[in-house]
Structure formats: C-alpha cells, structure tokens
Amino acid sequence: MATRSTNSIDVFGATLTRRQFVKTSGILAVGVSVVGTSPLRGDTPKGTVAKNSLDPSLASSWLEIHPNGTVTIRTGKNDFGQGSVYTAYRQIVAEELSVPFEAITTVVTGSTDQTPDGGGSFGFLNDGTPNLRKVAAYTYQALLDLAATKLGVPKDKLTVKDGVASGGGKDISYGDLIKGQQLSLTIPVKGDLTNIIGLTVDGNPPMKPVSEYTVIGKSFPSSAIREKVSAKANWATDVRLPGMLHGRIVHPKTLGSTLISAGKLDKVKFPSAQVIVKQNLVGVVAPTEWEAIQAAQQVAAETKWTDWKGLPGTAKLYQYLKKESDWTSTPVMKSGATKGDTAAALASAKKKLSATYQLSYMKHAPIGPTMAIGDVQADGMVHIHTHNQNPQELRGEIAKMLGTTIDKVVVHIYPGPGHYGRSNGGNAGAEDEAVILSQAVGKPVRVQWMRADDIQWSTQSPASFSDVELAVDDQGKLAAFQIDHYMPAMQDDRLVGAVLAGLPTTPAPDVRGDFVTSTVNNISDEWLYAQAPNVIERGHGTFQVGQKASPIAVGLRDHSMRTPVQFQQNYPRELAISEAAVLAGADAIQFRIDNLKEERAIGVLKTVRESSGWDVRPSPKPGVATTGKEPVRGRGVSLMLRDGTYWACVCHIAVTPDTGVIKVEKCTFAVDPGVIINPTHLKRHVEGGAMMGISMALLEEVTIDESGVTQDDWNSYPILTMADIPEIKVELIPNPKVGKYGGGSEAANALAAPAIAAAFYDATGKAIRRLPMKPAYVLEALKA
Amino acid sequence: MVTINVNGARREVQAPGDTPLLYVLRNDLLLTGPQFGCGLAQCGACSVLIDGKEVRSCITALSDVGTDQEITTLEGLPGRWAKQKGLSQEEAKNTLHPVQHAWIEEQTPQCGFCQNGMMIKATELLESNSNPTPEQIKAAYTTSGISPILCRCGTYKAVMESVQRAAAIMAKGR
Ligand code: FES
Ligand code: FES
C-alpha cells in the first residue's frame, strides 16, 4: 500500500515532491512546470494536451533514475547523423549527475508522445546549455538534498562519485536513495512547444565546474552506430503498418502549374491502385510499392497541367536578384559591429576594393528522398511515422492543416537520412501529403518521394549576393569594411502538400513573419576583425523568387541548410578579407591576426598555419598561370565563429587552367570549441562537414529555367565522390578555461568555399567571386 | 511464385517478375538493410551482393535473379563471414562481419543511410583484395561499379579508414 505524503522542498527554484511511498520499485521522475504564457502556439486551439503527450504543464519525465541506478533521458531533439543525443547528451547528463556514462542506458528522442521539449534538431550544444544539462543539474541538487536527509549529513559535506553519495563516513547510492518511493521534481520551463525553438528549461541550478569533469572529454562510441551497422536499426523507411498503402505523388509540371485534369488510371494494369485528387495535389496509392510507382508514372503521363513561366532562369538569376527583386519592403538590418565612419574612410582611402560575391541555390539533397507514413484514424487521431528535425512543430502544422487540435496528432520518430536543416521547421515534404492521402482512403499511407520529386519539389538554400567595399591603410591594416548582404527569405515552413491541396498552413515568408519566417535578413556572421576602425554590415531581405508570381504560390521555396545565413555571409566576408590582404601586400593569415583582438581566433589561425604547412607570403604565388594543361597550385584560408566555436581552415588546391577543374588536395581545420565533449565524434563531424562543404563550393548549383528546377537526379545535381576527397587534417584545440562547449558539425560546411576561392587567386592571380567554382565559372574567371 | 536464394536461405516470393529486387527484399522479405536512395543506379544505397558482386537492387528485376544465384544483404554479412571462416552455428549467431566491426570501431556513419552500400562495397573489395591501397579503395567506390557510392554526410575519409581497419581485422582472421 502506498502512503501519501505532502513533503516538498525547494531546489534552486525547482520543487522536489515525495508523492508516495511504494513497496516495490521507485522512481525519480523529473518533470516540468510552466512559467509565463501558454506553451502552445497562439493560433492552435488550446485544448488540454491529451494522453498521447508528455503534458508540458504537468510534471512528466525528462529524465528518470531507476532503483538499479540506471537512467533514462528524453529529448525532443532527434539524431540527424551527428549522434550527439547518443554521445554528448549522455556525457553531459552523466557528468552533471556524477554517474558513469554507461548508467544512461536509454535515450528517447523526438517522438511527440515520449519527449517533453520539442524544438528543432540543430544547435545541439547551443552554447553549452542544452535543456538536459540543466535538468540533470537540478536533479543532482535534489539527489543531494535527499542524501543529506537520509544520511543526516549536511548537503555541503557530501560528495558524489559514480552515483554514490558519501559524507560523514556514510554513503548511499542513488538507486537506494529513491528505492521504495515515488519522487517528483518539478522544474521551471518556458517557451512554445510547437515552434522552432520549443521549450527551454529556466533558472540557474549550479553546474559542475569544468575542472571536475571526468566523463566529458572522452570518446564514447554512439550506440546508434552499432544498430545501424548491424542492420538492427528500425529506420523510418522500415515502418510497415497493418493495411498500409504505398503512395506516390504526381507533382505539378512546373512550380506554378494548376491542374487541368488528372490522368485516368489504367485499371487493367493497376487493378488495386487509386488516384486521389485534392485541388492541385494528385496522389496515387496501391497495396504494393511497385504497383504504386508504376501506376503513378502512368497517371503522370496523362495528367494535364497549365504551363507557367515566372522564374528568371539560371543565366539571368543574379541580374534578377539585383535589379528586379524588392529589397525595399523589408527592413534593412545592421549588425552590432557597426562603428566609425565607413563612408568617409572609404572616400579618402588610397587602397580600396569594391566587389560583388555570388552564392548559388543549393539542395539539401539527402541521400534518401523524404518519406512519411500518415495514419488518420476513424476516431480522429492522426499518427505520423517519419524522420524529422522538429516533430512538435510538425504536429502543430498538421493540426492546423486538418483543423484539429494538437492533442489529436502524434508524430513518431525513427532514424533516417540526414537532410541538413530542411525539416527544422517541421517538414521535409512527404509528411502532410501522407496525411492527406491517408485521410482520403481511411488507411495508413506511406508516401515516398522519388529522387526527382526530392530535387524538384523540396525547398533549397537560397541564392544570394553580397556587395563589399573595403580599404586598407598605409600600415597594411584594414581601414574600412562595408558589406551588404542580399538574400531572399530562407525559412519557408509551409507544408507543400497543404499548399497544393488548398488546405490551411503557416504563411509564406513575408515582411511580417516571426523571427524565422520573415523576409528579414539578419546579420549572423559575427564580425571578428575588432581592430578595424570603420565597419558597417547590413542585411537586405526579400521574398522568395517566383513565389508571389506562382498561381499556386510555390515558386522557389527556400529553407535553411547547414550554417544557414552565416554560410551566405561568411563566404563573401572571408574571401574579401583575403583580397584585402592582397591589397595590403600581406600574408593572408598574418593580415587576419594583425586585425583581430580575440585570442581564440588568433589561436585557431596559428594552429592551422602550423598544421597545414602554410608558406607565409602574400598572394598571388610567384609564377601564377591562367592558361595551360598543367595544374597550378595555391592555398587559402578562412575563419569563423559559430555557436561559441572558433574555426579556421586552410585549403591547398590545384587548378588546371585549360579545363577549369579545381581539385582540393589538402584541407586542414583548426577547431576551438572550448570544452571538447567527445573528440572522436567531433573529428568525424568536422571531416564530414568539410567534405560536404567542398562539394557545395565546387559542384553545387540548383539550375532553373523559367518554370522550375531543371535537375532531377544525381547526374544532373552531382555531389562530391570519394575520388575527389583531399587529404584532410583536423586539429581539435581543447580550451577548458572557456568553461563551456561550443557547437560542432554544421559549421565545418562553411569554411571550405572562401578558402578555396582565396587559394584560386593565390594560384592564378585571378579573383573568383561566384559559387560554385565549377569549370564553366572558373574558365570565365580566368578569362576576366 | 519465384524462388530466390537470400542470405543462405531459399525464399519464395509472390511479387511480379518485373519488381525491382529492392522492393522484394524490403517489403516482401523484410530485409531492410538495402535502402531506397535514387532508384536509378546512381547512389548505391540499395546495394547487395549477388554471387559476391556489388549490384544495385533498385534496377535489378526479380526475374533477372537466377534461382541458383546467391544474394547477400547487409543482414547476411555475418553469416557470409561465418561460412567463409567455417564458424559453428552458435558462433555465427554472435558474430559480425569484420567490415561491420571496423565500421563500429571507426564510428564511421553519420546519418548512416548510405552505409549499407559502403559496407557492401567494402565486402566485395576485400574478398578480392585483402589489403587495398587508398587509391584502390577510391577506385572501388567510384569507378568499379555502375556509379560511385555516394555519401551526402561526407563520410568518405571515415569509410577509407574503416576499409583499412576491416582488412586488418580480416588478416587476423577474427
Ligand atoms: S537506390 Fe539503387 S543506386 Fe540509388
Ligand atoms: S552517412 Fe549520411 S549519407 Fe552517408
């Protein structure tokens, strides 16, 4: 029999309650209480969050400690390949709780009925304070309080090692502390469950000092890797529900076409298939996948769409962006680095440069196209099985689309192909289409996009350009730097199936959007050259290309992709800084060091200089060539601060002038994230990001005609292969005195492009200011 | 009804003969190691071994697979190794292929979606070349098959290191 108790104590703003004593097992469940406004999105009906959810307004589990000392942790963030939830998160929690890494036996991620906080799966380390760290810190304090009472020893006389608290000659394990009781710790939380950030744990519980770390800093393996490698993982693509149909979408002919008539299904060939039409959304379902694919092809061939021409086409894209886009409706943003009188300094300078830098549209291009299973049940419950970076936001969006409440929607999360930011606002493409088709047929429907759907109908990273004006003084230092970044909106979170079907969804990016969905172009590349006396950085935003002109409001939909916005801003800045060094007649690394103040930035540059075998001298290299069959060689550097981590990169390249082919021969990274949590995994992230970054820099450009994307497979949208990888070296710089851990992974993507472009100048004496550096554009630059 | 030989067992399948092997494996036989990546023989996510050769199951029709041909999927790698090493049934159950061990030791995958193809290609390579050079590894993953095996997460360096580690493990006969 359980005995009721009203015991509760305050733990740094959290509340520890002993609810009851139980005879058998016991549990310490750490739940949440809400401070501030409702955590549910304003325009979503605010019904009670039903059984299918860990109700954020009631105590529920983020973290459970069991009587045998094992720990379960839960996070709304979901693994996209970095493994941080299976490595770093376990290490962080183990550290704060003072338990061994192995004690954390279960990690529950993503699914909306099993995790408390939501939020997009990005910025996993978020300047060193993910929610779980604070939760663990509160829990540790609560455990100390329990131990102090139990042992009769003051809290400050207790120490904990491997989950055993000791003091005054006595000790007790966490397991024994909670055995036979049901304890609940309620902690303060704020935020919006279904937006891009999700809920955030509030307050400031004491954290373990970095000097006492024993678990953080070691290379523990990821438990997810063993499962995937041994074919034990249950991928989203593997989920099969009873009665499930396979679905394929017949997407419109152009990004602005409306449906004239859907093709008629050949019932002789495809007796079990069905066509579903909802406004401009045409879907085909069948009991087997092969029948669905073939039937969709047959229907597609006979479906009639209106024509549409409303895009500028690749050849005229930059002219369109410069001359025809509306840069005046959206407020211009200025960075906090603004200082001095840049205009005056530029006017009076002798050595100056004025240049424009261009970035292409790029695809997230996941190795597996988006897929999801929608299961709209007779009782009104909606289940979605998929792989998604923001399941709670998806849940809110699906509720909105169906005009139901979010308690009716459950998103179940499984591993899947990384898609690098595409679904951090809740959708990658197939989710809502699966729900619409399921609702139409009353059965679960698995929608799998084909490769062409994924290239032509997904969002992309927007094209952009930046205008730079800079000057260097007689001492060879940066005297003035002015940069104007121009980029269409980057975060279209609309459900594309809902758009096609004419169902409610979140608005398209507009001047008045929230902080992510507006057209505002914030400055997100932190200015580093603090010695420069005159600086101005401005961000100019506009609408997505073709979206307003498209009769179906589609056009080129954009979405954040690895190091979003900062990639688009750091590339022009860092390339321009390398060009400023040329103007100053200085070595590109030394020029940077001479204009910096921050020691960590200088540190990564010195490390990368040493490690890469950099030859100190101005660019270009003596004996450059712009013609010939023989490759010419050069090296370039780049620098960035992102999420608390300093990055420097050197690329050594070979350019063959006659063919315009650039090969990166060596790529060296220096990374200072402050505290390093898991060296092996950080190194693997950097290597991977570096390769993707080289791929983007050299190869990747979404090509468009006036109607849509002209690529449809891996031949037309090529990515880097193993044949083209350089020698890669990663120097990790542990810097524990920083006292926190910065982000890893995605930032690595951004460093290669400006370093390669600077290396190109070094090798040829010609500037290249356009991405990607594919042969056609390289040859143009060489001729210029 | 078609009979095929998968991972050492004879399996009967009902699917029409023109069905790509990928869907037969994944949907009929629930062997989900091979993944759908492109359906166009351009990426390698769907790779399997047929008689020891890396083949794209997304473009291989069921009817083109001979009854006597041996299909090995990711699930079948441990059994393939056990058979090659003459391990007992009991040992075979608790083993992984050296390629899989190497992939765990090197912490190779990022998202892992392409890694089926990466491991299948490694197995094909190491069965014919027990100690490949970096250039031979690169050639295996780019020019030896119908297309390069692609990884969007950029794990190519990790894969190269893992192939070499697998070679070392195999040399020890573990
Ligand atoms: S899925 Fe078969 S090669 Fe891409
Ligand atoms: S590990 Fe993600 S695609 Fe290769």
CSV table of N, CA, C and O and ligand atoms in Angstrom, one decimal, chain A residues 714, chain B residues 22 35-47 56-59 146-147, ligand 1:
chain,number,residue,atom,x,y,z
A,714,TRP,N,21.1,12.4,-59.6
A,714,TRP,CA,22.4,12.7,-59.1
A,714,TRP,C,23.4,13.0,-60.2
A,714,TRP,O,24.5,13.5,-60.0
B,22,LEU,N,15.0,-4.6,-54.9
B,22,LEU,CA,14.9,-3.8,-53.7
B,22,LEU,C,13.6,-3.9,-52.9
B,22,LEU,O,13.6,-4.0,-51.7
B,35,GLN,N,18.6,0.2,-48.9
B,35,GLN,CA,17.7,1.4,-48.8
B,35,GLN,C,17.4,1.9,-50.1
B,35,GLN,O,18.2,1.8,-51.1
B,36,PHE,N,16.3,2.6,-50.2
B,36,PHE,CA,15.9,3.4,-51.5
B,36,PHE,C,16.6,4.7,-51.4
B,36,PHE,O,16.3,5.5,-50.5
B,37,GLY,N,17.5,5.0,-52.4
B,37,GLY,CA,18.1,6.3,-52.4
B,37,GLY,C,17.8,7.0,-53.7
B,37,GLY,O,17.5,8.2,-53.6
B,38,CYS,N,17.8,6.4,-54.8
B,38,CYS,CA,17.5,7.0,-56.1
B,38,CYS,C,16.7,6.2,-57.0
B,38,CYS,O,16.0,6.8,-57.9
B,39,GLY,N,16.8,4.9,-56.9
B,39,GLY,CA,16.0,4.0,-57.8
B,39,GLY,C,16.6,4.1,-59.3
B,39,GLY,O,16.0,3.6,-60.2
B,40,LEU,N,17.8,4.7,-59.4
B,40,LEU,CA,18.3,5.0,-60.7
B,40,LEU,C,19.8,4.4,-60.9
B,40,LEU,O,20.4,4.8,-61.8
B,41,ALA,N,20.2,3.6,-60.0
B,41,ALA,CA,21.6,3.1,-60.0
B,41,ALA,C,22.6,4.2,-60.0
B,41,ALA,O,23.7,4.1,-60.6
B,42,GLN,N,22.3,5.2,-59.2
B,42,GLN,CA,23.3,6.3,-59.2
B,42,GLN,C,23.9,6.6,-57.8
B,42,GLN,O,24.7,7.4,-57.6
B,43,CYS,N,23.5,5.8,-56.8
B,43,CYS,CA,24.0,6.2,-55.4
B,43,CYS,C,24.6,5.0,-54.6
B,43,CYS,O,25.4,5.2,-53.8
B,44,GLY,N,24.0,3.8,-54.8
B,44,GLY,CA,24.5,2.7,-54.0
B,44,GLY,C,23.8,2.4,-52.7
B,44,GLY,O,24.1,1.4,-52.0
B,45,ALA,N,22.8,3.2,-52.3
B,45,ALA,CA,22.1,2.9,-51.0
B,45,ALA,C,21.4,1.5,-51.0
B,45,ALA,O,21.3,0.9,-50.0
B,46,CYS,N,21.1,1.0,-52.2
B,46,CYS,CA,20.3,-0.2,-52.3
B,46,CYS,C,21.2,-1.4,-52.6
B,46,CYS,O,20.7,-2.5,-52.8
B,47,SER,N,22.5,-1.3,-52.5
B,47,SER,CA,23.4,-2.3,-52.9
B,47,SER,C,23.3,-3.6,-52.1
B,47,SER,O,23.0,-3.6,-50.9
B,56,ARG,N,23.1,-3.2,-57.8
B,56,ARG,CA,22.1,-2.2,-57.4
B,56,ARG,C,20.7,-2.9,-57.5
B,56,ARG,O,20.2,-3.2,-58.5
B,57,SER,N,20.2,-3.2,-56.3
B,57,SER,CA,18.9,-3.9,-56.3
B,57,SER,C,17.8,-3.1,-56.8
B,57,SER,O,16.7,-3.6,-57.1
B,58,CYS,N,18.0,-1.7,-56.9
B,58,CYS,CA,16.9,-0.9,-57.3
B,58,CYS,C,16.6,-1.0,-58.8
B,58,CYS,O,15.5,-0.6,-59.3
B,59,ILE,N,17.6,-1.5,-59.6
B,59,ILE,CA,17.3,-1.7,-61.0
B,59,ILE,C,17.4,-3.1,-61.5
B,59,ILE,O,17.5,-3.4,-62.7
B,146,ILE,N,28.5,0.5,-61.2
B,146,ILE,CA,27.7,1.3,-62.2
B,146,ILE,C,27.7,2.8,-62.0
B,146,ILE,O,27.6,3.6,-62.9
B,147,SER,N,27.9,3.1,-60.7
B,147,SER,CA,28.1,4.6,-60.3
B,147,SER,C,28.9,4.6,-59.1
B,147,SER,O,29.1,3.6,-58.4
C,1,FES,S1,18.8,3.3,-54.8
C,1,FES,FE1,19.8,2.0,-56.1
C,1,FES,S2,21.6,3.0,-56.7
C,1,FES,FE2,20.5,4.5,-55.7
